mmCIF file of C-alpha atoms in Angstrom:
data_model
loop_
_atom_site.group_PDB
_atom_site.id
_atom_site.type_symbol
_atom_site.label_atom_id
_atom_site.label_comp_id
_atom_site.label_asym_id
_atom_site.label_seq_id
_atom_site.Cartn_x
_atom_site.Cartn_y
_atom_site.Cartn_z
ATOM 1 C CA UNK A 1 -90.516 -11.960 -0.803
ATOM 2 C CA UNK A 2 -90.884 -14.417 -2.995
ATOM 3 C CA UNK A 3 -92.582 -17.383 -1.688
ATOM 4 C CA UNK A 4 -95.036 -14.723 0.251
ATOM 5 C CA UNK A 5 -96.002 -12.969 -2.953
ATOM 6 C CA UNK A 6 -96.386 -16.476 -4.501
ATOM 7 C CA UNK A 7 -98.505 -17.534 -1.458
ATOM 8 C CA UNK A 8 -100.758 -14.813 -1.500
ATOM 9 C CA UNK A 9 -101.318 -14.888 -5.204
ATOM 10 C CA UNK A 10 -102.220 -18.681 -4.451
ATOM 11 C CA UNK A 11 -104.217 -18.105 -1.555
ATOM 12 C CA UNK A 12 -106.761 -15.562 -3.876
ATOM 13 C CA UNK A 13 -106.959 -18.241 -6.441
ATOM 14 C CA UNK A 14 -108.041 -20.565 -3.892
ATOM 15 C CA UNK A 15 -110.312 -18.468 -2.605
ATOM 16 C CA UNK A 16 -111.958 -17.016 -5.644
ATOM 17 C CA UNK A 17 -112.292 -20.736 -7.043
ATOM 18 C CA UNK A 18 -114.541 -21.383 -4.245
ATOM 19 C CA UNK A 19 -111.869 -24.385 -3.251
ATOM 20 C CA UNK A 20 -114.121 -27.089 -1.970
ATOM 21 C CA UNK A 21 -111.670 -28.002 1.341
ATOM 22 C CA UNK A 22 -111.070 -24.105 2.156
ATOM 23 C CA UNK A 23 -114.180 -23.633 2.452
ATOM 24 C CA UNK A 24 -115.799 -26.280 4.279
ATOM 25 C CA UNK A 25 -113.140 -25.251 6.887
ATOM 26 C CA UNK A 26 -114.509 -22.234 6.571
ATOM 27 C CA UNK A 27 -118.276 -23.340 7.568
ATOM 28 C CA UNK A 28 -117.416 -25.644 10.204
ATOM 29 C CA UNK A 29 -115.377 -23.283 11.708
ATOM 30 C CA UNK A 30 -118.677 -20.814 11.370
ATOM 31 C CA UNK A 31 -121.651 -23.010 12.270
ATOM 32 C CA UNK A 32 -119.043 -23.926 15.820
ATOM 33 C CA UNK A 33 -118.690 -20.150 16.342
ATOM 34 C CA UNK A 34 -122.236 -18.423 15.795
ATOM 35 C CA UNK A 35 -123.223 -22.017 18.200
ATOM 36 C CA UNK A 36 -121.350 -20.780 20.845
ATOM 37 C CA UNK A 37 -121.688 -17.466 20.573
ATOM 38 C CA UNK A 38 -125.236 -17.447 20.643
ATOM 39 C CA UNK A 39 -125.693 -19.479 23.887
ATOM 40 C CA UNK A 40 -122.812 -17.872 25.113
ATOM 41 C CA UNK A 41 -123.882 -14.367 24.757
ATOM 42 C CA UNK A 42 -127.351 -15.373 26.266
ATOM 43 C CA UNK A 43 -125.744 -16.897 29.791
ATOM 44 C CA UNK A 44 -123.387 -13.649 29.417
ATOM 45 C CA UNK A 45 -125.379 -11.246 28.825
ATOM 46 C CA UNK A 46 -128.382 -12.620 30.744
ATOM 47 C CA UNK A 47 -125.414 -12.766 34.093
ATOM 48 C CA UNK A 48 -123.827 -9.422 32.744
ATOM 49 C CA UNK A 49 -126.851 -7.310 32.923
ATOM 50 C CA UNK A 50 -128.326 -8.758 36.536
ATOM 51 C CA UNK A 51 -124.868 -8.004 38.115
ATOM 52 C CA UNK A 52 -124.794 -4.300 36.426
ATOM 53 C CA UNK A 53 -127.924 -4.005 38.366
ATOM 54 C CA UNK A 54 -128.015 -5.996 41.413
ATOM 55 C CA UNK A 55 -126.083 -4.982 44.705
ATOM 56 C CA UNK A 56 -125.799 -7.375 46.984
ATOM 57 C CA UNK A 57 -123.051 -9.142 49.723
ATOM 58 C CA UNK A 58 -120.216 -10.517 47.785
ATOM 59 C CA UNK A 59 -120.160 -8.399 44.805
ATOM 60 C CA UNK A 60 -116.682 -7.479 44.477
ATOM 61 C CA UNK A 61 -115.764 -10.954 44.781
ATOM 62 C CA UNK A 62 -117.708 -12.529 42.135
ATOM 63 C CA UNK A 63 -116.434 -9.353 39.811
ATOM 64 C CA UNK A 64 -113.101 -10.265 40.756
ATOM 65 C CA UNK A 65 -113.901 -13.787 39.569
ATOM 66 C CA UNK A 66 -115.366 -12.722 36.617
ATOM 67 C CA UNK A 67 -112.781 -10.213 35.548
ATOM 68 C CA UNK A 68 -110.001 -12.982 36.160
ATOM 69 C CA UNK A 69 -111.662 -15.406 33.641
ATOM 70 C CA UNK A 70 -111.423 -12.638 31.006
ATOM 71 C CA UNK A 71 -107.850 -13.840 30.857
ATOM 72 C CA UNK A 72 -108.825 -17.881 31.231
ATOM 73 C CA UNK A 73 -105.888 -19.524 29.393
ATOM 74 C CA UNK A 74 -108.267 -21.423 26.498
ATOM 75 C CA UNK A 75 -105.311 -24.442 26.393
ATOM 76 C CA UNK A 76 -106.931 -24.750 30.511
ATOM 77 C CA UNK A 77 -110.362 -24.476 29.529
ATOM 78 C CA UNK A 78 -109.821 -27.706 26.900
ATOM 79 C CA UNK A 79 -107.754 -29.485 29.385
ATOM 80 C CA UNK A 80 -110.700 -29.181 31.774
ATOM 81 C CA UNK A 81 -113.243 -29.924 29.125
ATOM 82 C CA UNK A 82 -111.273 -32.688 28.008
ATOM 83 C CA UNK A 83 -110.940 -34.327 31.482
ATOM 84 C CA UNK A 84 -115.071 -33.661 31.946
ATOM 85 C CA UNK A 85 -115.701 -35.164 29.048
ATOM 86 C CA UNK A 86 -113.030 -38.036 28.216
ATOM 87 C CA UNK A 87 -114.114 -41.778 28.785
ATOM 88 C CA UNK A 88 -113.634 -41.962 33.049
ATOM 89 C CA UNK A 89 -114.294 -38.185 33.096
ATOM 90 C CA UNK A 90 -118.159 -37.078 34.717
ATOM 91 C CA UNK A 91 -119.428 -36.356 31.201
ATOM 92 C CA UNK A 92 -118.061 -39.222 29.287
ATOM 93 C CA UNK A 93 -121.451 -40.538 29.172
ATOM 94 C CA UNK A 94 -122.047 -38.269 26.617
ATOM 95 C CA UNK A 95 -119.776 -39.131 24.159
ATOM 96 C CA UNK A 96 -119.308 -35.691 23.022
ATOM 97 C CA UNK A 97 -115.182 -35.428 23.019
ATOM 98 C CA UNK A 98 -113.638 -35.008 19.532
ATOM 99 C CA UNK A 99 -117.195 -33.884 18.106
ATOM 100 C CA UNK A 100 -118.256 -30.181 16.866
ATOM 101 C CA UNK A 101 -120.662 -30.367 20.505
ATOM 102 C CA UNK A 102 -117.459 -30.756 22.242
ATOM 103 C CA UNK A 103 -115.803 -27.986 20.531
ATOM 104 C CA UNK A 104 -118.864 -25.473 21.092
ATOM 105 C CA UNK A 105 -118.936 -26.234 24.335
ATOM 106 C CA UNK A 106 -115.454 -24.851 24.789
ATOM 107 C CA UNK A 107 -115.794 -22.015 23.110
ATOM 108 C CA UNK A 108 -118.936 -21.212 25.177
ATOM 109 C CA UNK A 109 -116.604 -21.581 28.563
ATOM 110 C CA UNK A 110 -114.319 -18.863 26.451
ATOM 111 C CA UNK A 111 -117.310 -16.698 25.612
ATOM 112 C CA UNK A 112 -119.535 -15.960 28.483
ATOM 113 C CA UNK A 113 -117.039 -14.461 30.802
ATOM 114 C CA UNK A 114 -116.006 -11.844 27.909
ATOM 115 C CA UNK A 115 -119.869 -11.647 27.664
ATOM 116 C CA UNK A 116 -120.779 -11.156 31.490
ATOM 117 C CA UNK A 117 -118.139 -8.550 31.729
ATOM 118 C CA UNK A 118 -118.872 -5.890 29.166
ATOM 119 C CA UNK A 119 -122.166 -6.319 29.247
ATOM 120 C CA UNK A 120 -122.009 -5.934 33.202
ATOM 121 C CA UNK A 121 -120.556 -2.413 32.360
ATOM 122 C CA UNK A 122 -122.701 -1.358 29.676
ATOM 123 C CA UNK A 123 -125.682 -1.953 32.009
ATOM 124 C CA UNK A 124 -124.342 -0.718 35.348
ATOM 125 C CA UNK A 125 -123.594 2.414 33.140
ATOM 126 C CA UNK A 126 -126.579 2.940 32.476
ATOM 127 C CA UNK A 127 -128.468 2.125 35.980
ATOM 128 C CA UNK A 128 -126.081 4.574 37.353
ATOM 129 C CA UNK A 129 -127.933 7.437 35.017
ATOM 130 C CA UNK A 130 -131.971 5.791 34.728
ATOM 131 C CA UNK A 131 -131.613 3.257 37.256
ATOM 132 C CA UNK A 132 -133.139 5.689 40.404
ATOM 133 C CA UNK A 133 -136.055 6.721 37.479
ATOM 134 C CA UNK A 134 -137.497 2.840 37.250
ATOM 135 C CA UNK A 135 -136.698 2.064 40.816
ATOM 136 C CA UNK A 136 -139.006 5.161 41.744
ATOM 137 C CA UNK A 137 -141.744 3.621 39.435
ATOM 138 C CA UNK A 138 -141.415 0.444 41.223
ATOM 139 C CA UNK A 139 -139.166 -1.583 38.735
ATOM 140 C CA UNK A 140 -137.764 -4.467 40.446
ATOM 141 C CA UNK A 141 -134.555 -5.848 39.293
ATOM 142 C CA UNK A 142 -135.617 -7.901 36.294
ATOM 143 C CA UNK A 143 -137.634 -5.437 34.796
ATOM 144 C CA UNK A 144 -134.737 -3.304 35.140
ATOM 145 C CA UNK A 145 -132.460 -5.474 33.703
ATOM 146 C CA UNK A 146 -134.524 -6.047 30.696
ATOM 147 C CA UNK A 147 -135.144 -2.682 30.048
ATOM 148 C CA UNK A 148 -131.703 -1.558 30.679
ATOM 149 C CA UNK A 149 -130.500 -4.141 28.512
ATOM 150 C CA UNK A 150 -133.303 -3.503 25.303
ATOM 151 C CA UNK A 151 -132.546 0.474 25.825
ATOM 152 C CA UNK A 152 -128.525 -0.606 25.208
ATOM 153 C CA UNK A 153 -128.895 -3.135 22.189
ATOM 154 C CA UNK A 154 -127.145 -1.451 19.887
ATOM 155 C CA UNK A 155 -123.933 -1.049 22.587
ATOM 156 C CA UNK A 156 -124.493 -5.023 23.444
ATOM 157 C CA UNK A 157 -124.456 -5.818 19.682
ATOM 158 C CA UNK A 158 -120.834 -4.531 19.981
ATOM 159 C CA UNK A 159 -119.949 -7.297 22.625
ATOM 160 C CA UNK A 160 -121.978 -10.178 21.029
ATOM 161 C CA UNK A 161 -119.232 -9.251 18.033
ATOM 162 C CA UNK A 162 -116.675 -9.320 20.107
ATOM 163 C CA UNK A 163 -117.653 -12.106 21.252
ATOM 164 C CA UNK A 164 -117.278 -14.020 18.203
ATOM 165 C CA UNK A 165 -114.056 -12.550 17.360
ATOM 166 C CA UNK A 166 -113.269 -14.377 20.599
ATOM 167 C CA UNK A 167 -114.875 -18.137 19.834
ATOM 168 C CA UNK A 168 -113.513 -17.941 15.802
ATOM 169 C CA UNK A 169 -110.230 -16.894 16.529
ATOM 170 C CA UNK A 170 -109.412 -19.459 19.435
ATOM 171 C CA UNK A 171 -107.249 -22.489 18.274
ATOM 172 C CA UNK A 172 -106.117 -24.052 21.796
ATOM 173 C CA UNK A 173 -109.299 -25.262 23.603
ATOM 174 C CA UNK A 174 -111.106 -26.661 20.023
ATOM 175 C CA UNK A 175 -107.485 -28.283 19.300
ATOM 176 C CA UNK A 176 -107.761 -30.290 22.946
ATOM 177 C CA UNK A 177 -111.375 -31.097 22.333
ATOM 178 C CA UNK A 178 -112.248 -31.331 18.717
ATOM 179 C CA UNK A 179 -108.601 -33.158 17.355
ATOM 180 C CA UNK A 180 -108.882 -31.316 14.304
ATOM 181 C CA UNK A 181 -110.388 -34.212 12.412
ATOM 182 C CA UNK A 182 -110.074 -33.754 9.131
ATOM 183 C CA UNK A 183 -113.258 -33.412 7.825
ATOM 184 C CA UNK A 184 -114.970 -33.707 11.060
ATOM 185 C CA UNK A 185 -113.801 -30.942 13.669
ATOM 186 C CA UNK A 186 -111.080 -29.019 11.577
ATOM 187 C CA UNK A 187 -111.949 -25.509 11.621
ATOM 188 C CA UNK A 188 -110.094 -22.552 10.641
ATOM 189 C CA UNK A 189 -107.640 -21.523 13.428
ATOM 190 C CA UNK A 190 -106.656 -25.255 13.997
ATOM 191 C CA UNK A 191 -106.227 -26.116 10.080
ATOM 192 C CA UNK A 192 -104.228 -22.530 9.795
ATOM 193 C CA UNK A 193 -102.061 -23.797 12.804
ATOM 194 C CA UNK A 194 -101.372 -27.399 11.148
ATOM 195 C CA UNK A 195 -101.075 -26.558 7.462
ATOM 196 C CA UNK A 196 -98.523 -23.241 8.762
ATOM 197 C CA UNK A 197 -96.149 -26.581 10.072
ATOM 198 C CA UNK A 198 -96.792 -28.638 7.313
ATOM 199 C CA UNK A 199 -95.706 -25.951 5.258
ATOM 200 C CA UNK A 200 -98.924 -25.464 2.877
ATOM 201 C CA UNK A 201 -98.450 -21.571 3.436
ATOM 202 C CA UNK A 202 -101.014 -20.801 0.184
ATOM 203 C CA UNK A 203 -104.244 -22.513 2.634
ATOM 204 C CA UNK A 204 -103.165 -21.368 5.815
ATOM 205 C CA UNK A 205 -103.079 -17.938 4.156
ATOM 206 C CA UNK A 206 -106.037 -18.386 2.444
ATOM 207 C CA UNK A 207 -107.838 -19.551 5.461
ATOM 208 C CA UNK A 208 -106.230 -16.576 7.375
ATOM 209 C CA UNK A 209 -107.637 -14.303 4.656
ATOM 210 C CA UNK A 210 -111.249 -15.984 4.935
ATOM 211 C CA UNK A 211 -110.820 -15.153 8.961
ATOM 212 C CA UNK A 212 -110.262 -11.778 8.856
ATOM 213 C CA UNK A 213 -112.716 -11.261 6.091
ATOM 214 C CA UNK A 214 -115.430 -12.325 8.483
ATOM 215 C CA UNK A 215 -114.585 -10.625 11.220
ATOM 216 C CA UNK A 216 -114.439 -7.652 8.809
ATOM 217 C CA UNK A 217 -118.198 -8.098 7.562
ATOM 218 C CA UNK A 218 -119.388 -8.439 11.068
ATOM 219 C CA UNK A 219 -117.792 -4.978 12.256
ATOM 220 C CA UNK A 220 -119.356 -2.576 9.109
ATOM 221 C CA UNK A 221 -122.480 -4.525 9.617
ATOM 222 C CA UNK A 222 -122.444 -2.956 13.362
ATOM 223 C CA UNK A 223 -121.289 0.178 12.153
ATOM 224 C CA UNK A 224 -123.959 0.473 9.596
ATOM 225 C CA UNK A 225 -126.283 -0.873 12.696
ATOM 226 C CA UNK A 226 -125.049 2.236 14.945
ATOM 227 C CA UNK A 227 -125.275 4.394 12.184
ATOM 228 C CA UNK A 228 -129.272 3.652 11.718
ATOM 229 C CA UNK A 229 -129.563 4.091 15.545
ATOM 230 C CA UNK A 230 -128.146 6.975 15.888
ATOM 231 C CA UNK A 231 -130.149 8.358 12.985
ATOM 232 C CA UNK A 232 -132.979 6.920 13.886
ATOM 233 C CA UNK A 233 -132.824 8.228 17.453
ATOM 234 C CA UNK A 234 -131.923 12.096 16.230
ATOM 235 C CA UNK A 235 -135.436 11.917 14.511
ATOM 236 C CA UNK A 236 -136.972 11.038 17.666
ATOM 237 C CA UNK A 237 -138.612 13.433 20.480
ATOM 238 C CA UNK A 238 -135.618 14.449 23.008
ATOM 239 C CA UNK A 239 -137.421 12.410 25.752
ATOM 240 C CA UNK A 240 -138.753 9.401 23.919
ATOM 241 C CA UNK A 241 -134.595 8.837 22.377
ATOM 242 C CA UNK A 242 -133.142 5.527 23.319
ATOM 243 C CA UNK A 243 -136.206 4.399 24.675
ATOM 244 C CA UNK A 244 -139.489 2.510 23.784
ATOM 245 C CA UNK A 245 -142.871 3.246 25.540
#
């Protein structure tokens, strides 16, 4: 009990001292994650909303596919990464392995399935109660999938979050790609992982605390988001809500 209440009490002071090392972890491991989760969520979501809309031969199969990746093993996703982009690998030309463009690229793999899948449902949710309204007024399937899409913002907010919860908590895929350079490509979940066995407990909890923190910030942000809507849309005409002319 101890050494954990000595830890923690460590692990504030080290955080409240604004702890140079913590917390360029701490931004690396941020700039990699909003990276990839903002091209991520773009493929995603861009995919997500065009299959919540679109019927077509083959369907099922590619939604099978899709919903199988949502539990893609991220230690396979850096192995595969790794052998694309390693020296006598089809990327190596790039020269992107142990850099942060390797590690957002992994972490984009990770993200885009998670964001084609819920997004997929949020949209085909709502095509299955408007959809027949646009289609009568001669919206063709991109106009209904950007409308669909605008009208559920607020619901797709919730996946781009979770989302990033999914690229800033991974450790396995940036580990195989990035090396956890100090310095260079250590970012939070790897330097929590390697200080844990090293046995600097005080900035692996620290680091841990600055994790959770974030994630934190990001979810009453949304809920003060969701509150607005919903506020906003009560104000509203009945058949104007959720919608914009």
């Amino acid at each position: 009990m101890n050494t954990f209440s000595d830890s923690a009490l460590t692990a504030f002071q080290l955080i409240t001292s604004l702890d140079p090392a913590l917390w360029a972890i701490a931004g690396r491991s941020l700039g990699v994650s909003a990276v990839a989760c903002v091209i991520g969520c773009a493929i995603g979501i861009a995919v997500g909303a065009f299959l919540g809309v679109s019927r077509f031969s083959g369907r099922a199969v590619v939604l099978t596919v899709l919903n199988t990746f949502l539990a893609l093993p991220s230690v396979v996703v850096g192995l595969v990464i790794y052998l694309l982009l390693s020296r006598t690998g089809p990327l190596g030309f790039l020269g992107w392995l142990f850099s942060f463009k390797a590690m957002v690229l992994a972490q984009v793999v990770l993200v885009v399935p998670v964001a084609a899948a819920l997004s997929r449902q949020v949209v085909e949710d709502v095509e299955a109660a408007h959809g027949e309204q646009w289609r009568s007024l001669g919206a063709g399937h991109l106009v209904r999938c950007v409308l669909l899409a605008w009208n559920e913002r607020f619901a797709l907010l919730t996946v781009v979050v979770a989302c990033f919860g999914r690229a800033i908590s991974e450790v396995g895929a940036v580990m195989i790609v990035g090396g956890n350079i100090e310095g260079f490509t250590r970012v939070m979940t790897t330097a929590i992982a390697l200080e844990t066995s090293k046995g600097d407990l005080p900035l692996a909890l620290a680091l841990g605390m600055v994790l959770l923190a974030i994630v934190g910030c990001l979810n009453m942000l949304l809920a003060l988001f969701r509150h607005w809507q919903d506020r906003h849309q009560a104000s509203m005409p009945t058949s104007l809500r959720g919608w914009v002319a």
